[in-house]
């Protein structure tokens, strides 16, 4: 009798131990299902590269495990289902059938679902990194069953789960991380504004940032730099002034105001006798990012915006697919450059990168000082047709204002009271 009693007692404690292990195992699988599957590959890559030192270690351990998400999901669910199905079998030998159902449901609900998922949802990264070796072993054990199911899921649902944000979503995400949102974010108002401006800049065109020609100060190339005109230039406070021929829509170049410092107003020197620099001409639908890249090359911080897109012409002899800037010119008998058409014209060629380049050698806006000066001489200046009329001026400052989403005021600007 004593031996039989001891055997029953040993069997009872063995069953209790197995039940406890099954509940804990089911809880671990349930918690990992929520904890690991809620971590996208993008989140883990961000943590692995720019997280805290502890998060980097955890993310590096978890990344190889979650790369095949459907295989991991099938493994965790198979193990969870197996443990929950085995639990009533061991409970049935200890209590009645209805008691086994009641106890198993209570244990699974409380210790196998609620508590594990609550803990793993908060500490999923640390727990997932700690049990990553165990999960790898389980993947290999369940591989014969989990792999076919996971491949079927890949076929039906696709295997790409990289949750990359669109521009609008990134903008909203940045806004939520601002300290003004009241959610504990660290980004200041200026930081969120600049980031949002950078995200929106790719969607804006030159016409969105340009200054209309009606609001632009420009001078006639045949005008004289007398005291009145010099004073007007001084009052405007611009560092560069566009120069036009006959009509304001025919912008042919620009002068740097600093070059006028040595000119005496009483001499009344004609504008065409001073150094006039060539001014790039760009279509209104040119992306702001492209013109920003060109401005930073240093050739010019001002460009003329052209009205008509017919200025952009398709040519069949293009070899490299770049957008080039051509200048029609020819040599005079004296060896100097005579400009038959001093206006730069954009020609369009298909290009996947939408880059804007100049010269036949494919360099962006030549930085040669002599090449950037407009050679007038005594040649008659051309009258542009309607397709080449200027509609506005865009400067580096205009693009920066779009990036900052705020007006930039210098010493000569007059701010209106709000």
Short mmCIF file of C-alpha atoms in Angstrom, two decimals:
data_model
loop_
_atom_site.label_atom_id
_atom_site.label_comp_id
_atom_site.label_asym_id
_atom_site.label_seq_id
_atom_site.Cartn_x
_atom_site.Cartn_y
_atom_site.Cartn_z
CA UNK A 1 0.00 0.00 0.00
CA UNK A 2 2.80 2.38 0.91
CA UNK A 3 4.58 1.73 -2.38
CA UNK A 4 1.38 2.33 -4.35
CA UNK A 5 0.69 5.53 -2.40
CA UNK A 6 4.18 6.82 -3.12
CA UNK A 7 3.77 6.05 -6.83
CA UNK A 8 0.46 7.90 -6.97
CA UNK A 9 1.98 10.84 -5.10
CA UNK A 10 4.97 10.94 -7.46
CA UNK A 11 2.67 10.71 -10.47
CA UNK A 12 0.54 13.56 -9.07
CA UNK A 13 3.52 15.90 -8.68
CA UNK A 14 4.84 14.93 -12.12
CA UNK A 15 1.49 15.85 -13.65
CA UNK A 16 1.46 19.13 -11.72
CA UNK A 17 4.98 19.93 -12.95
CA UNK A 18 4.05 19.13 -16.55
CA UNK A 19 0.91 21.29 -16.28
CA UNK A 20 2.94 24.21 -14.95
CA UNK A 21 5.50 23.82 -17.74
CA UNK A 22 2.77 23.65 -20.39
CA UNK A 23 1.11 26.80 -19.05
CA UNK A 24 4.43 28.67 -18.94
CA UNK A 25 5.40 27.44 -22.40
CA UNK A 26 2.01 28.42 -23.84
CA UNK A 27 2.32 31.82 -22.19
CA UNK A 28 5.82 32.30 -23.61
CA UNK A 29 4.68 31.41 -27.14
CA UNK A 30 1.67 33.71 -26.86
CA UNK A 31 3.77 36.58 -25.55
CA UNK A 32 6.44 36.11 -28.23
CA UNK A 33 3.77 36.03 -30.91
CA UNK A 34 2.69 39.51 -29.87
CA UNK A 35 6.14 40.83 -28.90
CA UNK A 36 8.18 39.64 -31.89
CA UNK A 37 5.54 39.99 -34.59
CA UNK A 38 4.81 43.58 -33.55
CA UNK A 39 8.44 44.53 -34.30
CA UNK A 40 8.82 45.31 -37.99
CA UNK A 41 12.12 44.86 -39.78
CA UNK A 42 12.36 48.63 -40.24
CA UNK A 43 11.93 49.20 -36.49
CA UNK A 44 14.62 46.64 -35.70
CA UNK A 45 17.04 48.06 -38.26
CA UNK A 46 16.56 51.55 -36.82
CA UNK A 47 17.20 50.25 -33.30
CA UNK A 48 20.20 48.21 -34.44
CA UNK A 49 21.83 51.29 -36.00
CA UNK A 50 20.76 54.21 -33.83
CA UNK A 51 19.24 52.84 -30.63
CA UNK A 52 20.76 52.74 -27.18
CA UNK A 53 23.69 50.31 -26.72
CA UNK A 54 21.37 47.81 -25.02
CA UNK A 55 18.72 48.12 -27.73
CA UNK A 56 21.37 47.61 -30.42
CA UNK A 57 22.40 44.30 -28.86
CA UNK A 58 18.80 43.15 -28.52
CA UNK A 59 17.88 44.15 -32.08
CA UNK A 60 20.97 42.44 -33.51
CA UNK A 61 19.90 39.15 -31.85
CA UNK A 62 16.28 39.39 -32.95
CA UNK A 63 16.79 40.48 -36.57
CA UNK A 64 17.90 37.04 -37.89
CA UNK A 65 14.94 35.40 -36.16
CA UNK A 66 12.20 37.67 -37.50
CA UNK A 67 13.46 38.02 -41.07
CA UNK A 68 11.16 35.19 -42.13
CA UNK A 69 8.08 36.42 -40.35
CA UNK A 70 5.59 33.87 -41.64
CA UNK A 71 7.86 30.99 -40.65
CA UNK A 72 8.28 32.48 -37.18
CA UNK A 73 4.54 33.07 -36.84
CA UNK A 74 3.69 29.49 -37.81
CA UNK A 75 6.29 28.11 -35.38
CA UNK A 76 5.02 30.13 -32.42
CA UNK A 77 1.37 29.31 -33.13
CA UNK A 78 2.07 25.59 -33.57
CA UNK A 79 3.94 25.45 -30.26
CA UNK A 80 1.24 27.46 -28.51
CA UNK A 81 -1.55 25.28 -29.88
CA UNK A 82 0.30 22.06 -28.96
CA UNK A 83 0.82 23.12 -25.36
CA UNK A 84 -2.78 24.25 -24.92
CA UNK A 85 -4.13 21.01 -26.40
CA UNK A 86 -1.89 18.91 -24.16
CA UNK A 87 -2.91 20.71 -20.97
CA UNK A 88 -6.43 19.19 -20.61
CA UNK A 89 -4.98 15.70 -21.09
CA UNK A 90 -2.86 15.95 -17.96
CA UNK A 91 -5.59 17.79 -16.04
CA UNK A 92 -8.13 15.08 -16.88
CA UNK A 93 -6.15 12.50 -14.90
CA UNK A 94 -6.30 14.69 -11.79
CA UNK A 95 -9.81 16.15 -11.82
CA UNK A 96 -13.14 15.56 -13.47
CA UNK A 97 -13.82 16.53 -17.08
CA UNK A 98 -15.67 19.73 -16.28
CA UNK A 99 -12.99 20.61 -13.71
CA UNK A 100 -10.25 20.06 -16.30
CA UNK A 101 -12.02 22.40 -18.73
CA UNK A 102 -12.55 25.08 -16.08
CA UNK A 103 -8.98 24.96 -14.77
CA UNK A 104 -7.37 24.83 -18.22
CA UNK A 105 -9.38 27.79 -19.47
CA UNK A 106 -8.53 29.79 -16.34
CA UNK A 107 -4.82 28.95 -16.46
CA UNK A 108 -4.51 29.58 -20.20
CA UNK A 109 -6.49 32.82 -20.09
CA UNK A 110 -4.66 34.29 -17.12
CA UNK A 111 -1.14 32.84 -17.26
CA UNK A 112 -1.03 31.87 -20.93
CA UNK A 113 -2.52 34.95 -22.57
CA UNK A 114 -3.19 38.06 -20.47
CA UNK A 115 -0.05 38.25 -18.33
CA UNK A 116 2.48 37.10 -20.99
CA UNK A 117 1.10 39.39 -23.69
CA UNK A 118 0.99 42.34 -21.30
CA UNK A 119 4.61 41.81 -20.32
CA UNK A 120 5.89 41.10 -23.86
CA UNK A 121 4.08 44.07 -25.33
CA UNK A 122 6.14 46.28 -23.01
CA UNK A 123 9.42 44.38 -22.85
CA UNK A 124 9.21 42.43 -26.10
CA UNK A 125 12.64 43.51 -27.33
CA UNK A 126 14.51 42.36 -24.22
CA UNK A 127 12.50 39.13 -23.82
CA UNK A 128 12.78 38.31 -27.53
CA UNK A 129 16.57 38.78 -27.43
CA UNK A 130 16.84 36.55 -24.32
CA UNK A 131 14.89 33.63 -25.82
CA UNK A 132 16.12 34.06 -29.41
CA UNK A 133 18.26 30.86 -29.21
CA UNK A 134 15.25 28.88 -27.94
CA UNK A 135 13.10 30.23 -30.77
CA UNK A 136 15.69 29.15 -33.32
CA UNK A 137 15.58 25.59 -31.94
CA UNK A 138 11.77 25.58 -32.08
CA UNK A 139 11.88 26.78 -35.69
CA UNK A 140 13.99 23.78 -36.64
CA UNK A 141 11.75 21.38 -34.68
CA UNK A 142 8.56 22.70 -36.30
CA UNK A 143 10.19 23.23 -39.69
CA UNK A 144 8.54 20.24 -41.50
CA UNK A 145 5.07 21.57 -40.66
CA UNK A 146 5.69 25.33 -40.36
CA UNK A 147 7.70 25.77 -43.57
CA UNK A 148 5.00 24.64 -46.07
CA UNK A 149 2.39 26.77 -44.32
CA UNK A 150 4.71 29.79 -44.28
CA UNK A 151 5.47 29.43 -47.99
CA UNK A 152 1.75 29.29 -48.71
CA UNK A 153 1.29 32.51 -46.72
CA UNK A 154 4.17 34.10 -48.64
CA UNK A 155 2.47 33.13 -51.88
CA UNK A 156 -0.95 34.42 -50.86
CA UNK A 157 0.00 37.50 -48.85
CA UNK A 158 3.52 38.24 -50.01
CA UNK A 159 6.67 38.13 -47.94
CA UNK A 160 7.35 41.87 -47.85
CA UNK A 161 6.47 43.32 -44.47
CA UNK A 162 8.76 46.34 -44.42
CA UNK A 163 6.52 49.11 -43.11
CA UNK A 164 8.17 52.09 -44.81
CA UNK A 165 6.39 55.40 -44.33
CA UNK A 166 5.21 57.62 -47.15
CA UNK A 167 6.13 61.30 -47.15
CA UNK A 168 2.80 62.39 -45.69
CA UNK A 169 3.09 59.76 -42.95
CA UNK A 170 6.65 60.81 -42.16
CA UNK A 171 5.53 64.42 -41.90
CA UNK A 172 2.78 63.45 -39.44
CA UNK A 173 5.21 61.27 -37.49
CA UNK A 174 7.66 64.15 -37.16
CA UNK A 175 4.86 66.45 -36.03
CA UNK A 176 3.82 63.99 -33.32
CA UNK A 177 7.43 63.90 -32.09
CA UNK A 178 7.48 67.67 -31.66
CA UNK A 179 7.36 69.06 -28.15
CA UNK A 180 4.32 71.12 -29.13
CA UNK A 181 2.27 67.94 -29.68
CA UNK A 182 2.33 67.24 -25.93
CA UNK A 183 3.35 63.58 -26.33
CA UNK A 184 6.81 63.88 -24.82
CA UNK A 185 8.64 64.50 -28.09
CA UNK A 186 12.04 66.20 -28.12
CA UNK A 187 11.85 68.02 -31.47
CA UNK A 188 11.42 71.78 -31.33
CA UNK A 189 9.05 73.76 -33.55
CA UNK A 190 11.90 74.86 -35.84
CA UNK A 191 13.14 71.29 -36.22
CA UNK A 192 9.73 69.90 -37.14
CA UNK A 193 9.13 72.80 -39.55
CA UNK A 194 12.44 72.32 -41.37
CA UNK A 195 11.98 68.54 -41.62
CA UNK A 196 8.46 69.01 -42.97
CA UNK A 197 9.75 71.60 -45.45
CA UNK A 198 12.44 69.21 -46.68
CA UNK A 199 9.83 66.48 -47.20
CA UNK A 200 7.57 68.84 -49.13
CA UNK A 201 10.36 70.35 -51.25
CA UNK A 202 10.38 67.44 -53.71
CA UNK A 203 6.73 68.09 -54.54
CA UNK A 204 7.23 71.80 -55.24
CA UNK A 205 8.22 73.34 -58.55
CA UNK A 206 10.09 76.50 -59.44
CA UNK A 207 6.84 78.32 -60.15
CA UNK A 208 5.77 77.75 -56.53
CA UNK A 209 8.75 79.65 -55.11
CA UNK A 210 9.55 82.24 -57.76
CA UNK A 211 8.95 85.97 -57.48
CA UNK A 212 6.60 87.15 -60.28
CA UNK A 213 8.19 89.47 -62.80
CA UNK A 214 5.70 92.19 -61.91
CA UNK A 215 7.18 92.32 -58.39
CA UNK A 216 10.78 92.07 -59.57
CA UNK A 217 13.14 95.04 -59.80
CA UNK A 218 15.08 94.95 -63.07
CA UNK A 219 16.95 97.54 -65.13
CA UNK A 220 17.17 98.16 -68.86
CA UNK A 221 20.51 97.34 -70.47
CA UNK A 222 20.36 100.67 -72.34
CA UNK A 223 19.78 102.69 -69.18
CA UNK A 224 22.49 104.89 -67.71
CA UNK A 225 23.88 104.45 -64.23
CA UNK A 226 23.15 108.00 -63.18
CA UNK A 227 22.53 109.21 -59.65
CA UNK A 228 18.80 108.45 -59.77
CA UNK A 229 19.24 104.84 -60.95
CA UNK A 230 22.11 104.22 -58.55
CA UNK A 231 20.02 105.51 -55.67
CA UNK A 232 17.13 103.28 -56.72
CA UNK A 233 19.42 100.25 -56.80
CA UNK A 234 20.73 101.21 -53.38
CA UNK A 235 17.21 101.61 -51.97
CA UNK A 236 16.17 98.15 -53.18
CA UNK A 237 19.02 96.58 -51.25
CA UNK A 238 19.50 93.64 -53.62
CA UNK A 239 22.89 92.02 -54.17
CA UNK A 240 21.95 91.07 -57.75
CA UNK A 241 19.79 92.96 -60.22
CA UNK A 242 18.36 91.39 -63.41
CA UNK A 243 19.01 93.18 -66.69
CA UNK A 244 16.48 93.18 -69.54
CA UNK A 245 16.49 94.34 -73.14
CA UNK A 246 13.58 96.48 -74.44
CA UNK A 247 10.92 94.56 -72.47
CA UNK A 248 11.02 93.36 -68.89
CA UNK A 249 10.08 89.86 -70.05
CA UNK A 250 13.35 89.70 -72.00
CA UNK A 251 15.80 89.14 -69.13
CA UNK A 252 19.26 88.63 -70.62
CA UNK A 253 21.57 88.75 -67.61
CA UNK A 254 22.27 90.23 -64.21
CA UNK A 255 24.70 92.62 -62.57
CA UNK A 256 26.31 92.23 -59.17
CA UNK A 257 25.72 95.38 -57.16
CA UNK A 258 29.18 95.12 -55.62
CA UNK A 259 30.64 95.66 -59.08
CA UNK A 260 29.06 99.13 -59.12
CA UNK A 261 31.06 100.39 -56.14
CA UNK A 262 33.79 101.83 -58.36
CA UNK A 263 31.34 103.64 -60.67
CA UNK A 264 30.70 107.35 -60.12
CA UNK A 265 27.07 108.40 -60.74
CA UNK A 266 28.15 111.58 -62.52
CA UNK A 267 29.84 109.53 -65.24
CA UNK A 268 26.45 108.11 -66.26
CA UNK A 269 28.00 104.92 -67.59
CA UNK A 270 25.54 102.79 -69.63
CA UNK A 271 24.52 99.53 -68.01
CA UNK A 272 25.75 97.57 -71.03
CA UNK A 273 29.29 98.81 -70.38
CA UNK A 274 29.53 97.17 -66.95
CA UNK A 275 30.07 93.50 -66.31
CA UNK A 276 26.82 91.65 -67.03
CA UNK A 277 26.75 88.05 -66.00
CA UNK A 278 24.77 85.37 -67.76
CA UNK A 279 21.66 84.23 -65.97
CA UNK A 280 20.36 80.65 -66.25
CA UNK A 281 16.88 80.17 -67.66
CA UNK A 282 14.77 77.39 -66.19
CA UNK A 283 11.28 76.04 -66.89
CA UNK A 284 8.55 76.64 -64.35
CA UNK A 285 8.05 72.92 -63.73
CA UNK A 286 11.65 72.32 -62.69
CA UNK A 287 11.73 70.66 -59.21
CA UNK A 288 13.08 72.85 -56.42
CA UNK A 289 15.55 70.17 -55.34
CA UNK A 290 17.14 70.24 -58.79
CA UNK A 291 17.56 74.00 -58.88
CA UNK A 292 18.86 73.94 -55.30
CA UNK A 293 21.56 71.50 -56.41
CA UNK A 294 22.47 73.85 -59.23
CA UNK A 295 22.53 76.95 -57.05
CA UNK A 296 25.01 75.37 -54.67
CA UNK A 297 27.46 74.85 -57.55
CA UNK A 298 28.32 78.54 -57.20
CA UNK A 299 27.78 79.70 -60.77
CA UNK A 300 24.66 81.71 -60.06
CA UNK A 301 22.24 82.18 -57.18
CA UNK A 302 19.56 83.64 -59.46
CA UNK A 303 17.69 82.20 -62.43
CA UNK A 304 14.97 83.33 -64.82
CA UNK A 305 11.76 81.31 -64.91
CA UNK A 306 10.43 80.73 -68.42
CA UNK A 307 6.74 80.83 -69.22
CA UNK A 308 6.41 78.25 -71.96
CA UNK A 309 7.28 74.56 -71.65
CA UNK A 310 7.84 74.52 -75.41
CA UNK A 311 11.29 75.73 -74.46
CA UNK A 312 11.90 72.13 -73.46
CA UNK A 313 12.36 70.24 -76.72
CA UNK A 314 12.89 66.54 -77.30
CA UNK A 315 15.88 65.60 -79.48
CA UNK A 316 16.54 62.24 -81.01
CA UNK A 317 20.34 62.33 -80.94
CA UNK A 318 20.63 62.26 -77.17
CA UNK A 319 23.24 59.79 -75.92
CA UNK A 320 23.36 60.16 -72.16
CA UNK A 321 19.82 61.23 -71.26
CA UNK A 322 20.81 64.42 -69.43
CA UNK A 323 19.16 67.82 -69.53
CA UNK A 324 21.67 70.19 -71.10
CA UNK A 325 21.99 73.94 -71.24
CA UNK A 326 23.13 75.28 -74.62
CA UNK A 327 24.36 78.74 -75.63
CA UNK A 328 24.28 79.64 -79.31
CA UNK A 329 27.44 81.54 -80.03
CA UNK A 330 30.05 82.03 -82.71
CA UNK A 331 33.54 83.50 -83.04
CA UNK A 332 34.06 86.93 -84.50
CA UNK A 333 36.95 87.74 -86.82
CA UNK A 334 38.82 89.38 -83.93
CA UNK A 335 38.67 86.11 -81.96
CA UNK A 336 36.23 87.42 -79.38
CA UNK A 337 32.98 85.74 -78.52
CA UNK A 338 29.97 87.27 -80.23
CA UNK A 339 26.70 86.18 -78.69
CA UNK A 340 24.03 85.71 -81.33
CA UNK A 341 21.61 84.52 -78.71
CA UNK A 342 22.80 85.27 -75.20
CA UNK A 343 19.79 83.55 -73.67
CA UNK A 344 20.32 80.08 -72.27
CA UNK A 345 17.75 77.62 -73.49
CA UNK A 346 16.84 74.40 -71.73
CA UNK A 347 16.51 71.28 -73.81
CA UNK A 348 14.89 68.23 -72.35
CA UNK A 349 16.05 64.66 -72.67
CA UNK A 350 14.51 61.66 -70.92
CA UNK A 351 16.37 61.02 -67.69
CA UNK A 352 15.28 58.80 -64.84
CA UNK A 353 17.07 61.00 -62.33
CA UNK A 354 15.65 64.29 -63.69
CA UNK A 355 19.01 66.02 -63.40
CA UNK A 356 19.72 69.37 -65.03
CA UNK A 357 23.15 69.74 -66.59
CA UNK A 358 24.95 72.20 -68.81
CA UNK A 359 27.56 72.26 -71.57
CA UNK A 360 28.33 69.51 -74.07
CA UNK A 361 30.70 67.89 -71.61
CA UNK A 362 27.86 67.20 -69.18
CA UNK A 363 29.15 69.40 -66.35
CA UNK A 364 26.63 71.25 -64.23
CA UNK A 365 26.60 75.01 -64.79
CA UNK A 366 30.22 75.84 -65.65
CA UNK A 367 32.10 77.67 -62.89
CA UNK A 368 34.48 79.34 -65.36
CA UNK A 369 34.44 83.05 -64.48
CA UNK A 370 34.96 84.25 -68.05
CA UNK A 371 32.34 81.89 -69.46
CA UNK A 372 29.75 83.29 -67.05
CA UNK A 373 30.15 86.87 -68.30
CA UNK A 374 27.83 88.04 -71.07
CA UNK A 375 29.81 89.44 -73.99
CA UNK A 376 27.74 92.25 -75.50
CA UNK A 377 30.16 94.23 -77.72
CA UNK A 378 28.34 96.16 -80.43
CA UNK A 379 26.21 93.28 -81.63
CA UNK A 380 22.45 93.86 -81.66
CA UNK A 381 20.68 92.09 -78.84
CA UNK A 382 17.98 89.62 -79.87
CA UNK A 383 14.28 89.95 -79.21
CA UNK A 384 12.91 86.78 -77.73
CA UNK A 385 9.76 85.18 -79.02
CA UNK A 386 6.72 84.64 -76.85
CA UNK A 387 7.75 81.09 -75.92
CA UNK A 388 10.87 82.43 -74.20
CA UNK A 389 9.33 85.22 -72.18
CA UNK A 390 10.32 85.40 -68.54
CA UNK A 391 7.54 85.15 -65.96
CA UNK A 392 9.56 85.42 -62.79
CA UNK A 393 12.85 85.28 -60.95
CA UNK A 394 13.95 82.62 -58.50
CA UNK A 395 16.90 82.95 -56.15
CA UNK A 396 18.68 80.81 -53.61
CA UNK A 397 16.85 82.72 -50.88
CA UNK A 398 13.48 81.74 -52.37
CA UNK A 399 14.38 78.05 -52.24
CA UNK A 400 15.72 78.30 -48.68
CA UNK A 401 12.50 80.02 -47.61
CA UNK A 402 10.51 77.10 -48.99
CA UNK A 403 12.76 74.74 -47.06
CA UNK A 404 12.43 76.67 -43.80
CA UNK A 405 8.76 77.50 -44.51
CA UNK A 406 9.46 80.97 -43.17
CA UNK A 407 10.37 84.30 -44.69
CA UNK A 408 14.02 85.38 -44.52
CA UNK A 409 14.38 89.08 -43.82
CA UNK A 410 17.60 91.00 -44.39
CA UNK A 411 18.57 94.48 -43.25
CA UNK A 412 16.71 96.22 -46.07
CA UNK A 413 13.44 94.29 -45.86
CA UNK A 414 10.45 96.00 -44.29
CA UNK A 415 8.29 93.68 -42.18
CA UNK A 416 4.62 94.44 -42.02
CA UNK A 417 3.03 94.34 -38.58
CA UNK A 418 0.94 91.25 -38.12
#
